[in-house]
Amino acid sequence: MIFFGGDYNPEQWPEEVWDEDVTLMRRAGVTIATVGVFSWSNLEPEPGRFEFGWLDRVLDRLHDGGVKVALATPTASPPPWFTLAHPEAMPVTADGVRLSHGSRDTYCVSAPAYRAAARSITTELAARYAHHPALAMWHVHNEYGTDCRCDATAAAFRTWLQKRHGELDTLNEAWTTAFWSQRYSDWAQILPPRATQYLPNPAHVLDFRRFLSDELLGGYVEQRDLLRAANPDVPITTNFVQGGWVSVDHARWAGELDLVAVDHYPAEAGYGTEEETAFGGDLARGWGGGSWLLMETAPNLVYTPGRMHAKEPGQLTRNSLSYLARGSRGAMYFQWRQPRGGAEMFHSAIVPHAGPDSPVFREAIGLGRTLKALGRQEIGANEAQVAIAWDAPSWWALQGGGLPSADIDYAGAVRQAHRAFYHSGIATDFVFPGRDDLAERLRAYKMIVLPHLYLVSDEAAAALREFVAGGGHLVVDHLSGIADPAGRIRLGGYPGAFRDVLGIRVVEWRPLAPATSIALDNGDRGLRWSERVETAGAETLVRYAGDVLAGAPAITHHRFGAGAAWYISPGLDDAALRRLLDQVAAEAGVMPVLPGLPPKVEAVRRDDLIFVFNHGETPGQVQLPGPGQDAVTGRPVPTSVTVPPGGFLAVRLG
Ligand code: GLA
């Protein structure tokens, strides 16, 4: 079964609406509803007094309607009574402000009272619903990521640091506390990063984010284990949220989930949405080890600062299938019914304020039919010959102050590399340099790209070196391989982790001034960044042609063992980066999914099932590897086929 549905909040509506909900869900072909995400104050209106009657009726109704349930624990939003009883469990900002209730995600995961209350409501839900016939999965909490700098957090942070560093002197060394007289002589002196007079210690901030990721994970694991004990057969997940503010290392968390679930809200206007959808889907597949679930996305208007973008007709379907093509086991949305009030009342829904007689609901009905047909198909694995590295700690390390340029954008660099492959029609996976199985994972690929992989362990550097020596093709850009996992610079010339494999040495950084660029001798412009590169075995492919760097290497190529490594010193625009990555891909023998696709036409292959999406405004002519069958309609599909503007095709070859 393909999961199709989304967040359902019946507690916001009178009971007579619930029957209509189930009727409409059946009409749309909804297979699953996520229930209870923010319903703590309805489930436990007073401490220890539980009201489950309404939830019983909701689950029974859904079950009678043939709709499965992802039942959430409501712990992302404790009720007001909890706040008043336990003010010490409210999060404290870096400025020392203790937050109050009135929104959501207002809790401190390290506060004993919060953890006890979370265990209590989870235990009650598990006891009551673990064997409910509608229950398809547990959805723990919602989008873990809440930050707190309180004293309880400080205590937990110290315990975590003792485990990580062992001795206090090791921590002093790792954090370079000799700088600015920060040396600690007692663990008790260490605080979470709080407002300070000037720049904080970057290693301190980095370790805090790692700690917070593990601490939040502890909160998840505690609930997961309670739920698992109640019924080991029900899969358990939590929905990942991505964003620079989120101190969660999803690559580390993934192994603790039965199924990786991801919320993804592409927020760019126009075609950017398709690029972002592809990126989010590929990254989620990486976390999930091949399979994952799109737990939430917007059916129509997406919240973006300053403006919400509406989806074009057909876009809900294309975007949803794009996630499915990239390994998602379904397409789920926030949310089922658009609320009448509350902070997100203008967030889109499958049933909008206008009701079911609306474009979004009509499109959902068609999508439900399509998913039902696809659900009858055997959907194989995705295969890619290229992988991009993703590393949350590198992202965090590149967010601090005191960096050489305000233009440094880790996520932007990764997105740009992914976009280049996306436009060249090359399937892309993600690998995670922090994982122990890196060396083994790399063997699956012909080409690896490391955008801004700033922090690198000796083990990861060795695995990447071995990959190249064994015949792989590696692309490294400026800001990759600069520091060790603690954030200490690898000395002797950048990028310390990869000098030998790249056959270069960078001896001076020369970040570009805002809105300037630097000439390159192939006619392209270097953007944001330049630096003085010396070759030490590498051949120079492109040189800087301006400034004091005129004639110095800008892009290099180095044969290393049976493989080769490229270095890209300047920032490049999309077209230049794509040309370069195409060149490397050609040398590495990487093939596009389908050759010669027209612009804005995308193909994703899962074994012998090929999805083709036409995001453009004109018909797209596509050459398939052979004839096949339309996986939705069953009709024969010839080798040469036209996909209408805004349309899609799912073809089973053979
Ligand atoms: C997240 C949350 C939802 C909702 C949406 C809005 O996915 O889980 O509760 O706030 O964002 O886009």
PDB file of N, CA and C and ligand atoms in Angstrom, residues 7 37-38 104 139 142-143 239 241 263-265 296-298 302-303 334 344 347, ligand 1:
ATOM      1  N   ASP A   7      -1.778  14.950   7.990  1.00  0.00           N
ATOM      2  CA  ASP A   7      -2.128  15.331   9.357  1.00  0.00           C
ATOM      3  C   ASP A   7      -3.623  15.609   9.442  1.00  0.00           C
ATOM      4  N   VAL A  37      -1.095  14.838  16.658  1.00  0.00           N
ATOM      5  CA  VAL A  37       0.228  15.472  16.770  1.00  0.00           C
ATOM      6  C   VAL A  37       0.255  16.559  17.855  1.00  0.00           C
ATOM      7  N   PHE A  38      -0.764  17.405  17.852  1.00  0.00           N
ATOM      8  CA  PHE A  38      -0.749  18.502  18.839  1.00  0.00           C
ATOM      9  C   PHE A  38      -1.964  18.414  19.771  1.00  0.00           C
ATOM     10  N   ARG A 104       3.986  26.626  20.159  1.00  0.00           N
ATOM     11  CA  ARG A 104       4.201  25.182  20.238  1.00  0.00           C
ATOM     12  C   ARG A 104       5.687  24.940  20.485  1.00  0.00           C
ATOM     13  N   HIS A 139       3.954   7.803  15.398  1.00  0.00           N
ATOM     14  CA  HIS A 139       4.608   9.036  14.950  1.00  0.00           C
ATOM     15  C   HIS A 139       5.009   9.754  16.234  1.00  0.00           C
ATOM     16  N   ASN A 142       6.907  15.684  17.175  1.00  0.00           N
ATOM     17  CA  ASN A 142       6.813  16.357  15.880  1.00  0.00           C
ATOM     18  C   ASN A 142       8.058  17.198  15.660  1.00  0.00           C
ATOM     19  N   GLU A 143       8.746  16.901  14.590  1.00  0.00           N
ATOM     20  CA  GLU A 143       9.878  17.732  14.163  1.00  0.00           C
ATOM     21  C   GLU A 143      10.796  18.122  15.322  1.00  0.00           C
ATOM     22  N   ASN A 239       9.021  12.603  12.489  1.00  0.00           N
ATOM     23  CA  ASN A 239       9.180  13.338  11.235  1.00  0.00           C
ATOM     24  C   ASN A 239      10.354  14.310  11.300  1.00  0.00           C
ATOM     25  N   VAL A 241      12.662  17.388  10.281  1.00  0.00           N
ATOM     26  CA  VAL A 241      12.527  18.699   9.645  1.00  0.00           C
ATOM     27  C   VAL A 241      13.931  19.198   9.330  1.00  0.00           C
ATOM     28  N   ASP A 263       9.544  15.703   6.663  1.00  0.00           N
ATOM     29  CA  ASP A 263       8.667  16.807   6.261  1.00  0.00           C
ATOM     30  C   ASP A 263       9.469  17.647   5.282  1.00  0.00           C
ATOM     31  N   HIS A 264       8.866  17.985   4.186  1.00  0.00           N
ATOM     32  CA  HIS A 264       9.620  18.745   3.195  1.00  0.00           C
ATOM     33  C   HIS A 264       8.721  19.785   2.561  1.00  0.00           C
ATOM     34  N   TYR A 265       9.143  21.034   2.668  1.00  0.00           N
ATOM     35  CA  TYR A 265       8.332  22.152   2.182  1.00  0.00           C
ATOM     36  C   TYR A 265       9.128  23.005   1.209  1.00  0.00           C
ATOM     37  N   GLU A 296       5.095  14.940   5.512  1.00  0.00           N
ATOM     38  CA  GLU A 296       4.361  16.197   5.350  1.00  0.00           C
ATOM     39  C   GLU A 296       4.934  17.008   4.200  1.00  0.00           C
ATOM     40  N   THR A 297       4.047  17.529   3.395  1.00  0.00           N
ATOM     41  CA  THR A 297       4.400  18.606   2.481  1.00  0.00           C
ATOM     42  C   THR A 297       3.125  19.421   2.280  1.00  0.00           C
ATOM     43  N   ALA A 298       3.225  20.570   1.641  1.00  0.00           N
ATOM     44  CA  ALA A 298       2.037  21.414   1.506  1.00  0.00           C
ATOM     45  C   ALA A 298       1.278  21.030   0.244  1.00  0.00           C
ATOM     46  N   VAL A 302       2.391  27.365   0.315  1.00  0.00           N
ATOM     47  CA  VAL A 302       3.475  27.044   1.238  1.00  0.00           C
ATOM     48  C   VAL A 302       3.855  28.298   1.995  1.00  0.00           C
ATOM     49  N   TYR A 303       3.992  28.153   3.303  1.00  0.00           N
ATOM     50  CA  TYR A 303       4.463  29.267   4.132  1.00  0.00           C
ATOM     51  C   TYR A 303       5.890  29.622   3.761  1.00  0.00           C
ATOM     52  N   PHE A 334       0.653  18.108   5.115  1.00  0.00           N
ATOM     53  CA  PHE A 334       0.137  18.938   6.183  1.00  0.00           C
ATOM     54  C   PHE A 334      -0.745  19.946   5.470  1.00  0.00           C
ATOM     55  N   GLU A 344      -1.681  28.814  11.910  1.00  0.00           N
ATOM     56  CA  GLU A 344      -1.437  28.349  10.538  1.00  0.00           C
ATOM     57  C   GLU A 344      -2.731  28.210   9.743  1.00  0.00           C
ATOM     58  N   HIS A 347      -2.346  28.074   6.058  1.00  0.00           N
ATOM     59  CA  HIS A 347      -1.549  26.999   5.471  1.00  0.00           C
ATOM     60  C   HIS A 347      -2.489  26.101   4.676  1.00  0.00           C
TER      61      HIS A 347
HETATM   62  C1  GLA B   1       5.669  21.353   9.932  1.00  0.00           C
HETATM   63  C2  GLA B   1       4.850  20.944  11.120  1.00  0.00           C
HETATM   64  C3  GLA B   1       3.416  21.203  10.910  1.00  0.00           C
HETATM   65  C4  GLA B   1       3.164  22.548  10.289  1.00  0.00           C
HETATM   66  C5  GLA B   1       3.937  22.658   9.027  1.00  0.00           C
HETATM   67  C6  GLA B   1       3.743  23.991   8.351  1.00  0.00           C
HETATM   68  O1  GLA B   1       5.760  20.353   9.014  1.00  0.00           O
HETATM   69  O2  GLA B   1       5.048  19.603  11.457  1.00  0.00           O
HETATM   70  O3  GLA B   1       2.794  21.121  12.174  1.00  0.00           O
HETATM   71  O4  GLA B   1       3.569  23.550  11.162  1.00  0.00           O
HETATM   72  O5  GLA B   1       5.302  22.508   9.299  1.00  0.00           O
HETATM   73  O6  GLA B   1       4.411  24.034   7.117  1.00  0.00           O
END
